[in-house]
XYZ file of N, CA and C in Angstrom:
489
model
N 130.599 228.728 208.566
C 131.390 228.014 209.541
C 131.981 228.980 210.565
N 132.218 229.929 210.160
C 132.881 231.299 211.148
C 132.285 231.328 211.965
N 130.775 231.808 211.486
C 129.149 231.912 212.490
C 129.607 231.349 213.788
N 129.267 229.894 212.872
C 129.323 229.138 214.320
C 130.324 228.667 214.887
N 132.111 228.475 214.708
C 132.787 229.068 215.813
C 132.240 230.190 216.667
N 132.255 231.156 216.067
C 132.647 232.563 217.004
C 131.017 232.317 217.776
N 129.918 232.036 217.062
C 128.821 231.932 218.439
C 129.161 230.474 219.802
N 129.888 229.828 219.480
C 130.396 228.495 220.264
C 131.327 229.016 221.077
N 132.359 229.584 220.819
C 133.308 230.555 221.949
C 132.953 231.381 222.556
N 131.613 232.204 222.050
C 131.058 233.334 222.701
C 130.266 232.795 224.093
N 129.792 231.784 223.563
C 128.794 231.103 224.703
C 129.654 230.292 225.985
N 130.970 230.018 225.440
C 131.911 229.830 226.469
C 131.681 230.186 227.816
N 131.930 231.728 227.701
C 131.476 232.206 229.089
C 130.473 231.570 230.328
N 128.887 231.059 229.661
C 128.051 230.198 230.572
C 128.336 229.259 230.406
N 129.106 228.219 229.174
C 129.434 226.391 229.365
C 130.318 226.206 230.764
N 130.400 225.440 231.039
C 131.440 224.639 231.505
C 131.704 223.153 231.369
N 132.920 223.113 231.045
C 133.686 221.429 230.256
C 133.322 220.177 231.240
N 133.298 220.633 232.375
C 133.116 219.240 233.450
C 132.365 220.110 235.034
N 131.800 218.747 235.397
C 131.096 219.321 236.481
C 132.379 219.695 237.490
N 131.876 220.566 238.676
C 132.704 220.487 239.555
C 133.205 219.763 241.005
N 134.285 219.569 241.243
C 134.600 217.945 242.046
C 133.539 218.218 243.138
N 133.819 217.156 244.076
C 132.605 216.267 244.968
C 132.844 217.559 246.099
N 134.380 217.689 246.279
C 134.064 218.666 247.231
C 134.674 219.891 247.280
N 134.051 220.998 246.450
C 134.843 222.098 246.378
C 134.740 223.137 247.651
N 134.089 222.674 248.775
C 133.898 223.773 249.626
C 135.361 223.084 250.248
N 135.932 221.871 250.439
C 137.641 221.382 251.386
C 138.988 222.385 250.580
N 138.577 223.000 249.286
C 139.740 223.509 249.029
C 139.257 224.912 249.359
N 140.800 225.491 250.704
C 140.278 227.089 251.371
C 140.326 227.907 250.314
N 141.304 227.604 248.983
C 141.665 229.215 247.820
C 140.265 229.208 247.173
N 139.245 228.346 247.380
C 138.255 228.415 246.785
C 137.328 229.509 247.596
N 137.238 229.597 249.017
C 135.932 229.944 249.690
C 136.786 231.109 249.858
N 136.312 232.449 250.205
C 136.679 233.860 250.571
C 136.799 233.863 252.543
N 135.783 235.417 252.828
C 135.940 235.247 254.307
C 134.876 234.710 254.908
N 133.428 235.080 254.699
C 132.581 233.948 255.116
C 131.850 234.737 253.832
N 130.794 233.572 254.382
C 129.298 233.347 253.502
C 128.343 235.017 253.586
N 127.841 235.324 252.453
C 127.748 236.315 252.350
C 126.061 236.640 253.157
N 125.962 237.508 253.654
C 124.656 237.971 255.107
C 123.481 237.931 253.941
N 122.053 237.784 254.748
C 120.600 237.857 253.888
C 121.072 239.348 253.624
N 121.592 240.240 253.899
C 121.527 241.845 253.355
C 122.385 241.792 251.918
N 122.986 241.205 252.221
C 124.074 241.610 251.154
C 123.468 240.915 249.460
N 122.591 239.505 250.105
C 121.964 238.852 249.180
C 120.821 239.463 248.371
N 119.861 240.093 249.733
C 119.223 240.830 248.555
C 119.727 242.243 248.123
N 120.680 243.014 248.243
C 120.782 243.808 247.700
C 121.247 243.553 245.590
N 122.423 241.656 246.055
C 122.413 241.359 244.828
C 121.146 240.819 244.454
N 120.397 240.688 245.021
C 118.797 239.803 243.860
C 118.413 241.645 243.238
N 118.612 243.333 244.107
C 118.059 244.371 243.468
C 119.405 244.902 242.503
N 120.229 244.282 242.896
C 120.634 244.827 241.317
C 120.513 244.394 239.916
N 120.660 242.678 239.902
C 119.739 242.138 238.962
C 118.473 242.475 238.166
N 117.761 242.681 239.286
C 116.537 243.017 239.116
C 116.415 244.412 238.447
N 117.356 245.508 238.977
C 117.249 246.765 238.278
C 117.874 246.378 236.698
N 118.349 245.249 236.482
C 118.477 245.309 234.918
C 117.255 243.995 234.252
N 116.428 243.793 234.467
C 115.455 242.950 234.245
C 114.816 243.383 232.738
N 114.617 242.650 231.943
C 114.512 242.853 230.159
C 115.560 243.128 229.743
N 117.033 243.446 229.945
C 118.253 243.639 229.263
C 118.793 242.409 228.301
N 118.857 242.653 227.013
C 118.800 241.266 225.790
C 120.016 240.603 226.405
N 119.966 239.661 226.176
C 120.412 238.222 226.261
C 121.804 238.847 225.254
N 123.050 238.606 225.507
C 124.193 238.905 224.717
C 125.776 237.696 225.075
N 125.970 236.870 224.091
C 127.325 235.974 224.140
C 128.466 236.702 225.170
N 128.768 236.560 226.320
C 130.168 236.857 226.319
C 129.644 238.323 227.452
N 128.088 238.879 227.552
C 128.306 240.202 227.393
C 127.813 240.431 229.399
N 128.053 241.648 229.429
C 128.629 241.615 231.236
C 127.797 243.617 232.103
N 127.196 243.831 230.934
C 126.716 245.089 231.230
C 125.544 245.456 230.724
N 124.523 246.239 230.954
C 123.413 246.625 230.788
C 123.394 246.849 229.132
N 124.825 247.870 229.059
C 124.436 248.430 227.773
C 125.208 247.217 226.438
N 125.954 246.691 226.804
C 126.230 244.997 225.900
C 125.208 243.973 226.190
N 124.642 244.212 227.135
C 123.762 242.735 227.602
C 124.366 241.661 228.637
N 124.034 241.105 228.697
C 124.601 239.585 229.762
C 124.279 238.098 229.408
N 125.222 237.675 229.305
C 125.137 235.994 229.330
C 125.056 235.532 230.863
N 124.671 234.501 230.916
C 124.421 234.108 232.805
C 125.146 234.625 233.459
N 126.384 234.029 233.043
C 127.830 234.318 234.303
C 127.999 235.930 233.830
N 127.990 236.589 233.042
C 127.612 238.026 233.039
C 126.972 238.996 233.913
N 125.782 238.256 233.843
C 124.758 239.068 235.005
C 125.112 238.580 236.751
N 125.750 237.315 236.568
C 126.153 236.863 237.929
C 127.097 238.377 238.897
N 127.838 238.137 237.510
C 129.737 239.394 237.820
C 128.752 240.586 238.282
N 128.061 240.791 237.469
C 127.483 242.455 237.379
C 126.821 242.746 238.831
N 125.833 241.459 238.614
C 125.047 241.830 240.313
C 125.722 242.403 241.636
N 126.617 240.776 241.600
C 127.869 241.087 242.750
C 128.734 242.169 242.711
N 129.109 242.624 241.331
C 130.148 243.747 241.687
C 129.806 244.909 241.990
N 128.591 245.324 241.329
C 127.731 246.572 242.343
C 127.478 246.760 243.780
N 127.505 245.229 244.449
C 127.214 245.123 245.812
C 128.642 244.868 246.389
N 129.887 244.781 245.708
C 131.114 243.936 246.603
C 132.051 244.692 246.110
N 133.300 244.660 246.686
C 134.461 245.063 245.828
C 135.406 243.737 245.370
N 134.516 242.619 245.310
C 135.249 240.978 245.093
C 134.613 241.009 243.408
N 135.638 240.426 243.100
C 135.372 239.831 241.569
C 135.120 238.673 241.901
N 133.797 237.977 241.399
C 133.667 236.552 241.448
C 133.877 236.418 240.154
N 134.392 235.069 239.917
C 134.891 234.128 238.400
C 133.684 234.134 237.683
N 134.426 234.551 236.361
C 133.766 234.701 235.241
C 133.023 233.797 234.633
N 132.860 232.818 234.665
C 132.452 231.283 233.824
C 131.663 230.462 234.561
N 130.773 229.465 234.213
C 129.769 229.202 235.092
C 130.546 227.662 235.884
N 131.831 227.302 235.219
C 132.225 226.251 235.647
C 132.765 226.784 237.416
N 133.595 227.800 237.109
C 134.714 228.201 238.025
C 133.590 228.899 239.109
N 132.720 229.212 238.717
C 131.569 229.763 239.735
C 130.708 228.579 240.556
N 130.733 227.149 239.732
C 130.380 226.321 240.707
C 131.237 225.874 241.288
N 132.389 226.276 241.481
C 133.127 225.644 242.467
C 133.704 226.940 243.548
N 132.912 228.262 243.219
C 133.024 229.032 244.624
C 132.159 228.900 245.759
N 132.682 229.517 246.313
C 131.990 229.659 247.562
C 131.537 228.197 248.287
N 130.006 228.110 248.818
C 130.037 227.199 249.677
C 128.524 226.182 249.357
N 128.754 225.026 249.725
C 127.714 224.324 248.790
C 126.627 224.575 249.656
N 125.194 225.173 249.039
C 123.853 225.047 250.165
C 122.516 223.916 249.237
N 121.775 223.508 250.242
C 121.052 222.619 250.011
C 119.882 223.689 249.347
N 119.135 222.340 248.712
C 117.977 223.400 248.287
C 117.001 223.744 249.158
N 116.643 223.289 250.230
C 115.533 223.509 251.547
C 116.785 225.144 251.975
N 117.491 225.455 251.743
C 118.382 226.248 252.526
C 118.309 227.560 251.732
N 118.035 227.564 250.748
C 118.357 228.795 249.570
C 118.306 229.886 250.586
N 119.241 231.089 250.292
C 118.494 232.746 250.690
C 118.798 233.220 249.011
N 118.359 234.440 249.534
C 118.206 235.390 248.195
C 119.701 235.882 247.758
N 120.346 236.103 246.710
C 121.907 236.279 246.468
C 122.334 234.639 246.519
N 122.120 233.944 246.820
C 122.386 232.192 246.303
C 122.728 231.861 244.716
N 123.549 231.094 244.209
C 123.455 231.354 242.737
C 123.293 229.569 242.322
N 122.347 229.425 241.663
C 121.869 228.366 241.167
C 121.701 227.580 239.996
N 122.249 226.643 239.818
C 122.944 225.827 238.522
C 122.199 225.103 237.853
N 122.211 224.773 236.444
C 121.198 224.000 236.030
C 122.036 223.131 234.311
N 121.382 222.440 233.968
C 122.267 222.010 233.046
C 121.343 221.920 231.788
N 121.660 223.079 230.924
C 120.763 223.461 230.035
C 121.591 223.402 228.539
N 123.255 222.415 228.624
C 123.408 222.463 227.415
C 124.007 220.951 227.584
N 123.125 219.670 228.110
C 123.713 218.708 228.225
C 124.934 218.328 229.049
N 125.354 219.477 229.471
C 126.724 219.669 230.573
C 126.030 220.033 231.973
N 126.807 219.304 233.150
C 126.019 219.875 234.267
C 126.746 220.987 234.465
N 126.272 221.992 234.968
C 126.591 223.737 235.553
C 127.194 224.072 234.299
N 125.636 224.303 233.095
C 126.357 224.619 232.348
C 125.126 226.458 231.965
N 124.552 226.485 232.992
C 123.763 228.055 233.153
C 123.571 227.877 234.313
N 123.592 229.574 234.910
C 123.558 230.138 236.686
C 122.783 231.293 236.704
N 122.235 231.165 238.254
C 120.997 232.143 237.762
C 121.339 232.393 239.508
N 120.656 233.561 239.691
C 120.568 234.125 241.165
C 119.387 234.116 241.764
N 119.248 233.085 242.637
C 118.274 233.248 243.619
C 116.811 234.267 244.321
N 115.748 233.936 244.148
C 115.381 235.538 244.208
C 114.503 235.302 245.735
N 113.902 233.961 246.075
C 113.123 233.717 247.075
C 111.895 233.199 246.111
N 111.041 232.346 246.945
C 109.914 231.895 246.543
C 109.738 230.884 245.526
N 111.266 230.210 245.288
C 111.552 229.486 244.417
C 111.719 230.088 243.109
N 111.857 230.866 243.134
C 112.585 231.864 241.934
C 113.877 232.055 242.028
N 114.406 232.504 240.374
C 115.338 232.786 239.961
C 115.296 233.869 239.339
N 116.422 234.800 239.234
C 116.881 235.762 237.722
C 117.783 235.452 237.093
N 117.586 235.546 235.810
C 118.938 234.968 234.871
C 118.828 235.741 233.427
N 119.977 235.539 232.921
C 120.008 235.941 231.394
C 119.951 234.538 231.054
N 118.957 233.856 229.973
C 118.785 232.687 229.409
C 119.320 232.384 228.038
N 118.870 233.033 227.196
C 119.692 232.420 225.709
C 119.633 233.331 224.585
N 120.148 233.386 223.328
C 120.054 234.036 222.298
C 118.298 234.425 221.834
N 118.068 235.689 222.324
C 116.621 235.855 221.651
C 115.859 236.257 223.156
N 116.671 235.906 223.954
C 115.473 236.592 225.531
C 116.791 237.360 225.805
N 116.019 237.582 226.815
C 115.970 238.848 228.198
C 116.176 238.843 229.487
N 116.992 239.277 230.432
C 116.612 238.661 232.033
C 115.971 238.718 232.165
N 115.177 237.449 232.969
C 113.769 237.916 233.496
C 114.223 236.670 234.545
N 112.741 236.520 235.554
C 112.760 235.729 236.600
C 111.598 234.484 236.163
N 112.161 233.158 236.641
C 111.899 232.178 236.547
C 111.625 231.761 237.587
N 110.504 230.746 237.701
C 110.083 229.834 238.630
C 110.862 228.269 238.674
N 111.236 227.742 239.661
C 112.091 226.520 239.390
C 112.076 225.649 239.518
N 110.174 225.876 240.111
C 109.344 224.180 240.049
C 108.943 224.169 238.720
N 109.153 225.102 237.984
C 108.406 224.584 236.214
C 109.148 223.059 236.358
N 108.712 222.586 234.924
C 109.514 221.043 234.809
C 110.565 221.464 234.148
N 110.810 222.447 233.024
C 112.061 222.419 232.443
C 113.553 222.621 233.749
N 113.072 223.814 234.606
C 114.126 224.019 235.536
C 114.233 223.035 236.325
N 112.978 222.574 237.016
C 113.152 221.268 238.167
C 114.135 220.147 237.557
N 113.724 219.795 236.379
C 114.313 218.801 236.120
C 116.087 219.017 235.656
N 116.331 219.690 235.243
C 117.229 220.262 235.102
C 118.561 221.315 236.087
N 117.995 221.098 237.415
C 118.677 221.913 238.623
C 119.814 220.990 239.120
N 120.760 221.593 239.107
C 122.548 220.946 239.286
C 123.208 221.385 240.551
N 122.188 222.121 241.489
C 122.866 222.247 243.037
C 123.020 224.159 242.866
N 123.245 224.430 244.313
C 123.331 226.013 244.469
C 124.484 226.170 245.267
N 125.507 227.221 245.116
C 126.562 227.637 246.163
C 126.035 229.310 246.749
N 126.486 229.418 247.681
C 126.813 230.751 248.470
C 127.924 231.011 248.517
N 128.137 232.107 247.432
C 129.280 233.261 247.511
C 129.615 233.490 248.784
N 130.993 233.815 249.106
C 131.947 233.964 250.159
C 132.309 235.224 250.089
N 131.994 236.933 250.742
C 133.081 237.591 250.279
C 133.905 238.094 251.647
């Protein structure tokens, strides 16, 4: 029974309890100074990418612990920013600014609802209809395609970070 508390809190980090409201781009403490440039985006799709096969870890936020989604989200961005974006995949769909899916750039972070909760895993944008993400107990970051059917069907909207 311990087990599975402590793996249910660990995974905390990527759940989130409720989707986020209709319009989180009208509240300003939410959005930063603007929307972040195609440079800045892909520099976060190459830092991701420089940790690509790093195991899948509850809670975990670094190469050498591993990353849970919202893990690898923090990590990307904070190599490229001096902004802390929110830790949790709830509080991360309600940053920044809502973009359509015809709109994606690269550094975009993209939601999907993979535990029956919507925005309840986030993955970063890579171009070409790809993603990078840390996925679940037993993988690895790697990059995903997001016309498969599991992701298509499963995609919960994308925001653009503000810094």
């Amino acid at each position: 029974m311990f087990t599975i508390c402590f793996f249910c809190a660990t995974l905390g980090a990527c759940a989130s309890l409720s989707p986020p409201p209709e319009s989180a781009d009208a509240d300003p403490q939410r959005a930063y100074a603007a929307p972040i440039s195609g440079e800045v985006g892909g520099e976060v799709v190459l830092q991701a990418m420089g940790v690509l096969g790093t195991r899948y870890a509850p809670g975990g936020a670094s190469p050498e612990s591993g990353f849970d989604c919202s893990g690898l989200v923090a990590y990307a961005y904070s190599r490229v920013s001096q902004h802390e974006l929110p830790r949790t995949t709830f509080d991360l769909s309600r940053a920044g600014v809502h973009v359509d899916l015809r709109d994606l750039r690269p550094g975009d972070l993209v939601f999907f609802n993979t535990q029956r909760r919507a925005y309840s895993h986030v993955g970063i944008y890579v171009g070409e209809q790809r993603f990078i993400h840390a996925p679940s107990s037993g993988g690895e970051v790697r990059i995903e395609d997001m016309r498969h059917g599991y992701w298509h069907r499963r995609f919960d909207g994308a925001r653009r970070m503000a810094l």
